[in-house]
mmCIF file of C-alpha atoms in Angstrom:
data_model
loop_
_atom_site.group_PDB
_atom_site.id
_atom_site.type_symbol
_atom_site.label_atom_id
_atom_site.label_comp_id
_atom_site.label_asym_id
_atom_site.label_seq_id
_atom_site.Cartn_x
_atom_site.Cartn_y
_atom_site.Cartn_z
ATOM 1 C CA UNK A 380 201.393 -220.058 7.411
ATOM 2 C CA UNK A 381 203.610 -217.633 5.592
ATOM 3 C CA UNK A 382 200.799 -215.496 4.475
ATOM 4 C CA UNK A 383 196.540 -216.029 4.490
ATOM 5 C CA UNK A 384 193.595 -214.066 3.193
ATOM 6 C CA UNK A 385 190.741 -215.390 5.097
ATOM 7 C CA UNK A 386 187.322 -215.161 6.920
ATOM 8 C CA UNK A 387 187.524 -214.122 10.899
ATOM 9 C CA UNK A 388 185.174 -217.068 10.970
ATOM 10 C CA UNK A 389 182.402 -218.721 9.566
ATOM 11 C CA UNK A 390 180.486 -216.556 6.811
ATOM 12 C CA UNK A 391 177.735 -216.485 9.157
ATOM 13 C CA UNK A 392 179.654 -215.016 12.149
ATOM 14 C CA UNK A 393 180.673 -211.090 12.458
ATOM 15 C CA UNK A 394 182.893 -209.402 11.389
ATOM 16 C CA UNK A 395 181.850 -209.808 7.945
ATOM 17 C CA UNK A 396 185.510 -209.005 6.675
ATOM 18 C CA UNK A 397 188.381 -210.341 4.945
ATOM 19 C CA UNK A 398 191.595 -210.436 7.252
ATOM 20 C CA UNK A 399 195.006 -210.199 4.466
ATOM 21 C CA UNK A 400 197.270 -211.096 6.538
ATOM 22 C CA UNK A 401 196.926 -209.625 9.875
ATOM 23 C CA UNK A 402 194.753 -206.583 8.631
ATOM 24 C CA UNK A 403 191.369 -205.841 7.645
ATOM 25 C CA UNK A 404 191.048 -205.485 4.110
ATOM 26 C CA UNK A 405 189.944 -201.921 2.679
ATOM 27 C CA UNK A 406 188.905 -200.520 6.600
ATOM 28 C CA UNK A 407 188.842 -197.448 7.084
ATOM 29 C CA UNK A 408 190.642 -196.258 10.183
ATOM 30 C CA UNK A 409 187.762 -193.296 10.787
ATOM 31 C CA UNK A 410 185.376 -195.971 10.880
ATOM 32 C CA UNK A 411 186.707 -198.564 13.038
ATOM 33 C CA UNK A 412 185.624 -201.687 13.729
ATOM 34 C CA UNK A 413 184.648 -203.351 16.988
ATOM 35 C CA UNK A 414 183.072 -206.723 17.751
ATOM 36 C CA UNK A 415 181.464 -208.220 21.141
ATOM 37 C CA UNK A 416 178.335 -207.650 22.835
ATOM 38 C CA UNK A 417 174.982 -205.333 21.946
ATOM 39 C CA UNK A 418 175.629 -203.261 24.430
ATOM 40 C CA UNK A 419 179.422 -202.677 23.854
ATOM 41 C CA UNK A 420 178.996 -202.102 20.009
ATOM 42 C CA UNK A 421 176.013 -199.569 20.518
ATOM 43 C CA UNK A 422 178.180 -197.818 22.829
ATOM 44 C CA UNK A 423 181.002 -196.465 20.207
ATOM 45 C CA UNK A 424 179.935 -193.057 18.802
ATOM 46 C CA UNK A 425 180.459 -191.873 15.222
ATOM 47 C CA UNK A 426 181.221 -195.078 13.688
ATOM 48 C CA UNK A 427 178.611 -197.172 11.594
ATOM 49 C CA UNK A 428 175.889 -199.497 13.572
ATOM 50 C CA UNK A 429 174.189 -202.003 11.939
ATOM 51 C CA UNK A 430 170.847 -202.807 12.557
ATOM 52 C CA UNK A 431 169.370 -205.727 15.029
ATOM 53 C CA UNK A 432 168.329 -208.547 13.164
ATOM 54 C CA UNK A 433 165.847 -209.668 16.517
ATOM 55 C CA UNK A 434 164.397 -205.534 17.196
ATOM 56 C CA UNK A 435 164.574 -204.680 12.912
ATOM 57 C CA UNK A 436 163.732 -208.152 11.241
ATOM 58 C CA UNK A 437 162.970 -206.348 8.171
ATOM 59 C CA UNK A 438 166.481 -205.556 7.474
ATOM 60 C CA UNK A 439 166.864 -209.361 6.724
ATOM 61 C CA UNK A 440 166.241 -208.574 2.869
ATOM 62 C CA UNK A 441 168.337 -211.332 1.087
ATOM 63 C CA UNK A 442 166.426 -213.686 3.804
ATOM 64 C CA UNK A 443 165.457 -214.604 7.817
ATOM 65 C CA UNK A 444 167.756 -215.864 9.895
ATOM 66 C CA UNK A 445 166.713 -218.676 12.372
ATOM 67 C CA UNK A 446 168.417 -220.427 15.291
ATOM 68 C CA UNK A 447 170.732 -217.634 16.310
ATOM 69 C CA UNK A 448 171.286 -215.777 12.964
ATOM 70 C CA UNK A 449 169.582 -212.693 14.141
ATOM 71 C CA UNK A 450 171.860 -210.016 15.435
ATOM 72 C CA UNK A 451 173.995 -207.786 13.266
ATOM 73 C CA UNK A 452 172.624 -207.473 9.965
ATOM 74 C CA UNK A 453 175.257 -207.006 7.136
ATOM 75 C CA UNK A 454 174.126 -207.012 3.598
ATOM 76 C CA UNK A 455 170.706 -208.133 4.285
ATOM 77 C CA UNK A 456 171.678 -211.021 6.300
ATOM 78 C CA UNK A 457 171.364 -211.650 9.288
ATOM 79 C CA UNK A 458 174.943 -212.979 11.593
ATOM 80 C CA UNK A 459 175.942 -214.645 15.131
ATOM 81 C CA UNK A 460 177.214 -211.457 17.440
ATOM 82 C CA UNK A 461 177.166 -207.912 16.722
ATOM 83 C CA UNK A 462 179.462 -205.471 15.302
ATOM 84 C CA UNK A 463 180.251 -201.873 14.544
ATOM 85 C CA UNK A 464 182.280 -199.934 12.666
ATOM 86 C CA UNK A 465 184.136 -201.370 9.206
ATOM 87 C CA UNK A 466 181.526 -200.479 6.549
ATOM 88 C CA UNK A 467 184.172 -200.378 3.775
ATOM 89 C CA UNK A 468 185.573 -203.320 4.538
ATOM 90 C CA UNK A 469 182.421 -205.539 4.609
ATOM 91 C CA UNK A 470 182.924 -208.351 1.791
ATOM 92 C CA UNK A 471 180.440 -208.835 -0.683
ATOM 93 C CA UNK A 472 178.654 -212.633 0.249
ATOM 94 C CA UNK A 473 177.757 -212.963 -3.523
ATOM 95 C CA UNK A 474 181.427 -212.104 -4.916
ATOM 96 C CA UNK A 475 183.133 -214.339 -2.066
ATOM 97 C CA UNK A 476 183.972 -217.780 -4.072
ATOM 98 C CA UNK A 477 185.304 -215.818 -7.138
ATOM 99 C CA UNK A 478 187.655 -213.541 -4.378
ATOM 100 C CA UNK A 479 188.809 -216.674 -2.821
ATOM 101 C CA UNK A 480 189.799 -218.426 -6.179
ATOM 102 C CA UNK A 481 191.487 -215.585 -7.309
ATOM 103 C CA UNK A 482 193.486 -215.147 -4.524
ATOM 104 C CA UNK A 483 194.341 -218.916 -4.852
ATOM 105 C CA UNK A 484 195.467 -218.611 -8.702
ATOM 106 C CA UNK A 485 197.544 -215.678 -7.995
ATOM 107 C CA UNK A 486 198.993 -218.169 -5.343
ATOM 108 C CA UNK A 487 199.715 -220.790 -7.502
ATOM 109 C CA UNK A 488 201.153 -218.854 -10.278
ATOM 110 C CA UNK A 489 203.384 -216.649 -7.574
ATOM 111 C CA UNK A 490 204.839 -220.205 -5.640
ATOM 112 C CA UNK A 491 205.010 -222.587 -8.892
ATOM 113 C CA UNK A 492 208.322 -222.679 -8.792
ATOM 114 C CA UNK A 493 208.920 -224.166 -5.785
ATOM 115 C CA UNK A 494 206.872 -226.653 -3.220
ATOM 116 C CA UNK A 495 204.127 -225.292 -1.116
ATOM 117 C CA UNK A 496 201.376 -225.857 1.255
ATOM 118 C CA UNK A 497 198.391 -223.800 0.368
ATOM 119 C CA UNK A 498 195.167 -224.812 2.453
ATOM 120 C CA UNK A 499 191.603 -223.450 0.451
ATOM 121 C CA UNK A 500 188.842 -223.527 3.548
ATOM 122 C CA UNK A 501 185.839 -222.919 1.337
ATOM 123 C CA UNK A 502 182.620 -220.988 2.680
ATOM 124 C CA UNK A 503 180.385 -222.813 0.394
ATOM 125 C CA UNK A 504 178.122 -224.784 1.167
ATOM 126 C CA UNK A 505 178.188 -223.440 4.972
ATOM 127 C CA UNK A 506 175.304 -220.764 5.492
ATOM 128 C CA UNK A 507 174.554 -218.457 4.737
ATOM 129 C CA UNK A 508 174.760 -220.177 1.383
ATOM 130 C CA UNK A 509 174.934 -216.813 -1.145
ATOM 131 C CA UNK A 510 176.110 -218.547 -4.655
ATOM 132 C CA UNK A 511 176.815 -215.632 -7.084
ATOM 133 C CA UNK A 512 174.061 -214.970 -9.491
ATOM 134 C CA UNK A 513 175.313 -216.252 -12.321
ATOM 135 C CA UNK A 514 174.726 -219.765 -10.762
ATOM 136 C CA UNK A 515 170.755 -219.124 -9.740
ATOM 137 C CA UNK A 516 168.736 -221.400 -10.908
ATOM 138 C CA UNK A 517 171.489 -223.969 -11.773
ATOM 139 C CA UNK A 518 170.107 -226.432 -9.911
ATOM 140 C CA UNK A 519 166.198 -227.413 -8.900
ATOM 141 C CA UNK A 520 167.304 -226.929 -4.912
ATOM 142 C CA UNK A 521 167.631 -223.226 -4.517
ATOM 143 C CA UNK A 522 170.246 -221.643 -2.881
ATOM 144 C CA UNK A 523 171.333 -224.572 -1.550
ATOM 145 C CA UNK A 524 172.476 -226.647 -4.925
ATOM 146 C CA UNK A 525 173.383 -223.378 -6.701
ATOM 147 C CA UNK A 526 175.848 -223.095 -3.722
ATOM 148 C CA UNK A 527 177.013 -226.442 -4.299
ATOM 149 C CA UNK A 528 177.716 -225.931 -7.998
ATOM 150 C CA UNK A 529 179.312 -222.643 -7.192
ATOM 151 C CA UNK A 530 181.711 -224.863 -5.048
ATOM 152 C CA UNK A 531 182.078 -227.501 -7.726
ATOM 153 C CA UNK A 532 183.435 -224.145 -10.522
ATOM 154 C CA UNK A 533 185.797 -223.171 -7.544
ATOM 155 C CA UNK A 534 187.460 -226.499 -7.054
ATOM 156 C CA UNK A 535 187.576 -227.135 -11.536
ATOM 157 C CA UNK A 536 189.288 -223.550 -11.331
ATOM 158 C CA UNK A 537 192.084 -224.268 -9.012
ATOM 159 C CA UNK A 538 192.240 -227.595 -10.261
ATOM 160 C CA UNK A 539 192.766 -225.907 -14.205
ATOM 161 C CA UNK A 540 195.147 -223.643 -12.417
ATOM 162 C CA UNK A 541 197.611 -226.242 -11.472
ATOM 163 C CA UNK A 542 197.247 -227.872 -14.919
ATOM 164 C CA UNK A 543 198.102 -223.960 -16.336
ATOM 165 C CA UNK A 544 200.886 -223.593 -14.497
ATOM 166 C CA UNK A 545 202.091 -227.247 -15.783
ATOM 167 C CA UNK A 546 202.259 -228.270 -12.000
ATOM 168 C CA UNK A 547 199.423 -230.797 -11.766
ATOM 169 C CA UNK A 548 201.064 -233.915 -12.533
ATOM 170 C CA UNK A 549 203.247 -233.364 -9.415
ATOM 171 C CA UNK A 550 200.798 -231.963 -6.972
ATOM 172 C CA UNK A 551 199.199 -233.381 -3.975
ATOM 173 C CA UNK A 552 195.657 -232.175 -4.246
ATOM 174 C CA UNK A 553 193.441 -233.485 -0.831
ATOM 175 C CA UNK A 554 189.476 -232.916 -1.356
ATOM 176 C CA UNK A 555 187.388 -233.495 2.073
ATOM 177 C CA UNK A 556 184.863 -232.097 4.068
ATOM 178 C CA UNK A 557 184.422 -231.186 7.735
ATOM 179 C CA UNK A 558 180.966 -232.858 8.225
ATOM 180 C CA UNK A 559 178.286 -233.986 6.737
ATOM 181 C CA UNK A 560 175.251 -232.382 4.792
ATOM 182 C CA UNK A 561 172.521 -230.205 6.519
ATOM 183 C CA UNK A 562 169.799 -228.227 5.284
ATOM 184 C CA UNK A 563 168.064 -225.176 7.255
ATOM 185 C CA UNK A 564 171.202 -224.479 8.969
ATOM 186 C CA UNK A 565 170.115 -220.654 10.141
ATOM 187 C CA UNK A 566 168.442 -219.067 7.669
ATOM 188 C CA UNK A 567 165.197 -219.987 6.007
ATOM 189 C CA UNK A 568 167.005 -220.415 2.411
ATOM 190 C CA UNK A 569 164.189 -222.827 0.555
ATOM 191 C CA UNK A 570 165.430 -225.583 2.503
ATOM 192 C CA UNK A 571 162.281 -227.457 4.042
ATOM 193 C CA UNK A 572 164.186 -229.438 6.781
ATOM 194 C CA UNK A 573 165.232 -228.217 10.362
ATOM 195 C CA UNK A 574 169.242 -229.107 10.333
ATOM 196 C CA UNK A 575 169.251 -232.642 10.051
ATOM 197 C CA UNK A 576 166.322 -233.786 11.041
ATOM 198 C CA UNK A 577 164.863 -235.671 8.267
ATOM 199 C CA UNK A 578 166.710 -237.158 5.380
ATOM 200 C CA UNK A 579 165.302 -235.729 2.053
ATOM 201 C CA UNK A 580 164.854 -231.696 1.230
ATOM 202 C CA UNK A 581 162.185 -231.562 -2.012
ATOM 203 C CA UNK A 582 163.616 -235.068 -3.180
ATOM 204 C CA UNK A 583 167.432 -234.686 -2.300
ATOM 205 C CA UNK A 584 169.495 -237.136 0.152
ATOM 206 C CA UNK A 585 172.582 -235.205 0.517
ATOM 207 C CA UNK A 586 173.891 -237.972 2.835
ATOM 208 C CA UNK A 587 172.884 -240.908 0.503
ATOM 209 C CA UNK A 588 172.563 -244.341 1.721
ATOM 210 C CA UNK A 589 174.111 -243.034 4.850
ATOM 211 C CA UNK A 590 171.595 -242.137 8.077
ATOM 212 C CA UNK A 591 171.315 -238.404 8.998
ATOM 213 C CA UNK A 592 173.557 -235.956 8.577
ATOM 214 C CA UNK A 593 175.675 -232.444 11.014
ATOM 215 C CA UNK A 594 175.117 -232.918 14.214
ATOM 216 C CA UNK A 595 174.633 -236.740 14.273
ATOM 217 C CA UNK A 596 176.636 -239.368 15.281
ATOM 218 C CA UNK A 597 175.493 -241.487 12.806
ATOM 219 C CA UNK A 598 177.515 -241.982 9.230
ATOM 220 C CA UNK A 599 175.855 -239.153 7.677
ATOM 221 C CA UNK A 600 176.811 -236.797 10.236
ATOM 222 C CA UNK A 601 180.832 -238.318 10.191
ATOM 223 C CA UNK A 602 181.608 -239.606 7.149
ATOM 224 C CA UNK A 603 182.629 -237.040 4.739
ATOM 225 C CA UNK A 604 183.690 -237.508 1.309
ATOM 226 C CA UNK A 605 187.623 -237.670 0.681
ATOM 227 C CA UNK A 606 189.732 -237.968 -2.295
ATOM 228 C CA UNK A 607 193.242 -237.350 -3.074
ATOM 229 C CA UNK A 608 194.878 -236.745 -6.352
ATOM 230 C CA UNK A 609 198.488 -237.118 -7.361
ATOM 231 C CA UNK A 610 198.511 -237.814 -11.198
ATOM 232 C CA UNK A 611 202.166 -238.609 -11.104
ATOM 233 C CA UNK A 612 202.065 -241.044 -8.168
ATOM 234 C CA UNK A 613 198.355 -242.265 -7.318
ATOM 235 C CA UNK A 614 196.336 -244.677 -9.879
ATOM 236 C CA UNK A 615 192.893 -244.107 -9.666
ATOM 237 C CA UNK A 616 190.758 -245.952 -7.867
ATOM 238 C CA UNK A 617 188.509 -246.386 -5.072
ATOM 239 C CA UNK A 618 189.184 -247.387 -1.463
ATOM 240 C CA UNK A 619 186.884 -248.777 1.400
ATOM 241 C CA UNK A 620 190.030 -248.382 3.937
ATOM 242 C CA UNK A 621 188.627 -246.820 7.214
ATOM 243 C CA UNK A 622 191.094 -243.580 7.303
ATOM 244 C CA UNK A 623 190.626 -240.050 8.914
ATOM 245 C CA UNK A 624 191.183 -236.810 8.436
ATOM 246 C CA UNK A 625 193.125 -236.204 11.673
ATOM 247 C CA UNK A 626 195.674 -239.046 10.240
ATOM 248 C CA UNK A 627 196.793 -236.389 7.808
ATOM 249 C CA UNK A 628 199.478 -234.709 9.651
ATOM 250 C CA UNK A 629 200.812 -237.980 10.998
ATOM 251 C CA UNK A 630 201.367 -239.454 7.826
ATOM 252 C CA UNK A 631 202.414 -236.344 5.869
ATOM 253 C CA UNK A 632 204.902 -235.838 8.678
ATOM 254 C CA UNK A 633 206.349 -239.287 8.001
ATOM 255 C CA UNK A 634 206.427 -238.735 4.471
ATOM 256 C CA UNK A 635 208.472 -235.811 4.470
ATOM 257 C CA UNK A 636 210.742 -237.169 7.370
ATOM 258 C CA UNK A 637 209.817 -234.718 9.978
ATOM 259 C CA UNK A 638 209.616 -235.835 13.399
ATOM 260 C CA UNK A 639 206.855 -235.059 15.517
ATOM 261 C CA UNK A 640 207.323 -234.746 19.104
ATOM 262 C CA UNK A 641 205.527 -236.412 21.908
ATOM 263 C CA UNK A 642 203.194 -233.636 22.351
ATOM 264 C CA UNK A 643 202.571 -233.040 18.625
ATOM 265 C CA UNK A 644 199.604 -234.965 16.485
ATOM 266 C CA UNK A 645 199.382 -236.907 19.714
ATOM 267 C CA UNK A 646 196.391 -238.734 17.613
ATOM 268 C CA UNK A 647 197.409 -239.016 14.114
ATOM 269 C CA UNK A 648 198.891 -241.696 12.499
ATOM 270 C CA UNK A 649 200.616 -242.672 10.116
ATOM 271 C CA UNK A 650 198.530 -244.227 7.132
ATOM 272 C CA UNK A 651 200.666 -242.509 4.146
ATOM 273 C CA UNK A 652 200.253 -245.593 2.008
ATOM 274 C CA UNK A 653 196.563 -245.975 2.197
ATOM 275 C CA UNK A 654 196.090 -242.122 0.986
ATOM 276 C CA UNK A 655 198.534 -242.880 -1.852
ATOM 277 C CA UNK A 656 196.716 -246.526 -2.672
ATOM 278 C CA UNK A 657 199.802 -248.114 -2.385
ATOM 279 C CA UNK A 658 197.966 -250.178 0.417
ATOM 280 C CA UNK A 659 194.166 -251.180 1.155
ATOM 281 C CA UNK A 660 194.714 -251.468 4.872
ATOM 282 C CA UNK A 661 192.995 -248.719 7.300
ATOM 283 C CA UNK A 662 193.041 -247.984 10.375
ATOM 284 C CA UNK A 663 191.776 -251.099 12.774
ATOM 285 C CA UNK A 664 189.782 -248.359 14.780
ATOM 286 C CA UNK A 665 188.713 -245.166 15.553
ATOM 287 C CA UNK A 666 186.527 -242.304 17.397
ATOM 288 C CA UNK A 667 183.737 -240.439 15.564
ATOM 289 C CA UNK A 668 182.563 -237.333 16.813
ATOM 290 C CA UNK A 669 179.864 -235.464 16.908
ATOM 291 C CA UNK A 670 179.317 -232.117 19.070
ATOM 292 C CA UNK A 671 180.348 -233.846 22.858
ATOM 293 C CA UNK A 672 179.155 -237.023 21.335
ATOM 294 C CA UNK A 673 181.905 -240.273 20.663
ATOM 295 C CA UNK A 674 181.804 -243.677 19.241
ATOM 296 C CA UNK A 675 183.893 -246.304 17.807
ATOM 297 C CA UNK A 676 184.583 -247.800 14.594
ATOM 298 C CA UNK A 677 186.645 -250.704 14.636
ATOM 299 C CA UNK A 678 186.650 -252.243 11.502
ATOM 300 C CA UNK A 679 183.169 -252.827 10.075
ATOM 301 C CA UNK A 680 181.566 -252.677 13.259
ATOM 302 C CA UNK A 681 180.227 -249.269 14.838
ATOM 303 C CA UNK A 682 179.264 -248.744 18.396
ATOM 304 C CA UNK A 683 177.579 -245.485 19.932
ATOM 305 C CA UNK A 684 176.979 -245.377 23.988
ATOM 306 C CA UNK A 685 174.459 -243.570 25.612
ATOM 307 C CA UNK A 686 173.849 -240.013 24.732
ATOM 308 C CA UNK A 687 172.298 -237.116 25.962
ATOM 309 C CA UNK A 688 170.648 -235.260 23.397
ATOM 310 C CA UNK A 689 172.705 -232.451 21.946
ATOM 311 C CA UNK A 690 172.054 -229.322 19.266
ATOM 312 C CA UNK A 691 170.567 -231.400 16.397
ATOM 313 C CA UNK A 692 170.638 -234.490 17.578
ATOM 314 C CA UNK A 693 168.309 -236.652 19.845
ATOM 315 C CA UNK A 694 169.068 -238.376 23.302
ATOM 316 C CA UNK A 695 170.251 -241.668 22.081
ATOM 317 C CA UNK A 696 170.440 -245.055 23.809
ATOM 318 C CA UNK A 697 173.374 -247.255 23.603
ATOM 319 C CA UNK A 698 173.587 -249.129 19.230
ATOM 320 C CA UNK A 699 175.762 -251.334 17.690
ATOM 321 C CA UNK A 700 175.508 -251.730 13.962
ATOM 322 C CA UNK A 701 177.435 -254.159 11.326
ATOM 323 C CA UNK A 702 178.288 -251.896 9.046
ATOM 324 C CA UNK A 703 179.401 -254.682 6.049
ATOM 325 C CA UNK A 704 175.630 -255.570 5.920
ATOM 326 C CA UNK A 705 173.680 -252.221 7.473
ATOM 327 C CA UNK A 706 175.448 -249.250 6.022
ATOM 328 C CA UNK A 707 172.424 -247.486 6.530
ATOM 329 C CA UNK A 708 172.820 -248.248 10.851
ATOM 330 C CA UNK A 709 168.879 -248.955 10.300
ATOM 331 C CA UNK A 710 169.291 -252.492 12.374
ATOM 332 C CA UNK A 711 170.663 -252.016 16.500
ATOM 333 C CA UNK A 712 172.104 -255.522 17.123
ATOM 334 C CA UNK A 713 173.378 -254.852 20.359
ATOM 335 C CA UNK A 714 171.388 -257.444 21.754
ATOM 336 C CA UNK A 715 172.727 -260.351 19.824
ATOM 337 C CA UNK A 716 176.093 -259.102 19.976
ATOM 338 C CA UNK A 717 176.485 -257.812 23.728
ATOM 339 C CA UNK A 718 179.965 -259.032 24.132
ATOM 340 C CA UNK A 719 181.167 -256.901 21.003
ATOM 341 C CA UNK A 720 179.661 -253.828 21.896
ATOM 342 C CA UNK A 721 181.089 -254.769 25.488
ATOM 343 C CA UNK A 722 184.284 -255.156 24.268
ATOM 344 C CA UNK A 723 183.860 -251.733 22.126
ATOM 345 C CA UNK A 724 182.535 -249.877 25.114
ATOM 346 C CA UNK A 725 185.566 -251.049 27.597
ATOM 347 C CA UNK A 726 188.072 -249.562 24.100
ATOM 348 C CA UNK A 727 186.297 -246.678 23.904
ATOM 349 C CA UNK A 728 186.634 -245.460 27.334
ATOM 350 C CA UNK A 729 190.213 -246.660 27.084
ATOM 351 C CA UNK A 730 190.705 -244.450 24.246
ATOM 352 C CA UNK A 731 188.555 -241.260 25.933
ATOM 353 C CA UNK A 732 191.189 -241.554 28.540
ATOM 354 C CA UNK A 733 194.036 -241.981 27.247
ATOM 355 C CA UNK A 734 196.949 -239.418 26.590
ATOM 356 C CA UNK A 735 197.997 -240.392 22.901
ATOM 357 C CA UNK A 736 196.640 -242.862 19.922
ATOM 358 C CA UNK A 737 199.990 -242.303 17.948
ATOM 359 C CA UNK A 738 202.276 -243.489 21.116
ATOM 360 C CA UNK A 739 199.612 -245.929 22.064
ATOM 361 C CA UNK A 740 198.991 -244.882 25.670
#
């Protein structure tokens, strides 16, 4: 990139500070900042500590962090790791949507002139979900929804921005996610469900029809919504092509006629036409993922092997499911199909060890 303004890491995860470019925003050099263990953190004199969310749990004001989310407390919430140091520089969680879509209108209206690649890696609806408060109480789910209609103004206001800048009609605007829905995530929020455990928190199914949700293997853990918009080139319309994320820089590559060498997107292809609608075919197969977890789609058809059990997700025996008919993967037909998932198996160890999808070997 030719210039970011971005989290270190997840919102949950210290520092809590916004890196422009390859500086901390608004630190102050008298108050340094330093990240890595307890002990090392503790150990720098006359620079701001912050308390321990596990020793001090009452300085977890805005609310309690669980599974991890218990050792630096910034702002009243508790974070993964520890830090010292930076206290002018911490971002405000509340504020951070309307910082980010700023920053991403100022981008637009600076670059309008001429192409660009702008990538918007939203903190919402990760945790800790902190919607501003003029979007409490916007939905019946607590933090949780409000977050989600935060993130639903954020992507109308860069989507109004294009159409302000009279750029929309020829803009490629992607819209995905990187996994699917959870609820208590780390922090006891109002959700009433542990990760993904269970399907509906106080009425909602934020994966659907689908079965489970992060962490799983199943669709609710891997299928994510996707759309793409490109008012001058795409009809709309909906697809049930079987297409994947990691095919994006295969096919965008293609499209603008830049060759990717051997070592480069080793496993994304080309499937440029399906994202534009100009053709219904997917992929024939591919790998789903889920922490060290794999299976295989091909086609319809969806086969997981044996698993151990992993962070939110329980030891699993080896499924196959027909997709077409059991969207839901609530019927295991491996035992009337054993040559399929046999056949499925043999491809997806093929796959595991291969060196490249895109070259086929």
């Amino acid at each position: 990139f030719n210039s970011s303004f971005l989290l270190p890491s997840t919102n949950d995860r210290v520092p809590t500070v916004y890196l422009d470019g390859h500086r901390v925003l608004n630190l102050d050099t008298k108050d340094s900042l330093f990240v890595g263990s307890k002990k090392y953190v503790t150990s720098k004199k006359h620079i701001t500590q912050y308390p321990d969310g596990r020793t001090n749990p009452e300085a977890m004001t805005y609310y309690m962090g669980v599974h991890g989310h218990n050792n630096s407390v910034t702002n009243g919430i508790g974070r993964i790791g520890y830090m010292a140091g930076g206290k002018s520089a911490l971002w405000n969680d509340e504020t951070m949507t309307d910082v980010f879509v700023e920053k991403t209108k100022a981008y637009i209206k600076k670059n309008k002139e001429k192409p660009f690649f702008l990538y918007y890696a939203a903190q919402d609806i990760h945790v800790p979900r902190t919607p501003h408060p003029r979007f409490h109480g916007t939905t019946s789910l607590g933090y949780r929804g409000d977050a989600m209609v935060q993130f639903d103004w954020a992507v109308g206001e860069i989507m109004n921005a294009l159409e302000e800048n009279g750029i929309a009609e020829n803009t490629i605007v992607i819209f995905s996610s990187d996994n699917g829905p959870v609820y208590n995530d780390g922090y006891k929020d109002g959700t009433t469900v542990e990760l993904s455990s269970e399907e509906l928190d106080r009425g909602h199914d934020g994966s659907g029809i689908y079965r489970g949700g992060k962490y799983q293997i199943y669709e609710g853990g891997t299928r994510v919504p996707f759309i793409v918009s490109w008012p001058g080139k795409i009809k709309p319309g909906v697809s049930d092509a079987l297409v994947n994320q990691i095919d994006l820089m295969g096919s965008l590559a293609d499209y603008l006629n830049v060759p990717l060498n051997d070592n480069e997107g080793i496993d994304s292809r080309n499937t440029m036409g399906t994202f534009l609608g100009t053709s219904k075919s997917g992929l024939p197969y591919m790998i789903e993922e889920a922490g060290k977890g794999k299976a295989l789609r091909r086609g319809n058809w969806k086969y997981i092997p044996d698993l151990k059990r992993g962070y939110g997700s329980p030891k699993m025996n080896k499924q196959l499911y027909n997709l077409a008919v059991d969207p839901g993967e609530q019927n295991n037909v491996i035992d009337e199909y054993p040559e399929m998932a046999k056949s499925m198996a043999e491809e997806l160890d093929k796959i595991l060890n291969g060196e490249s999808i895109r070259l086929n070997r």
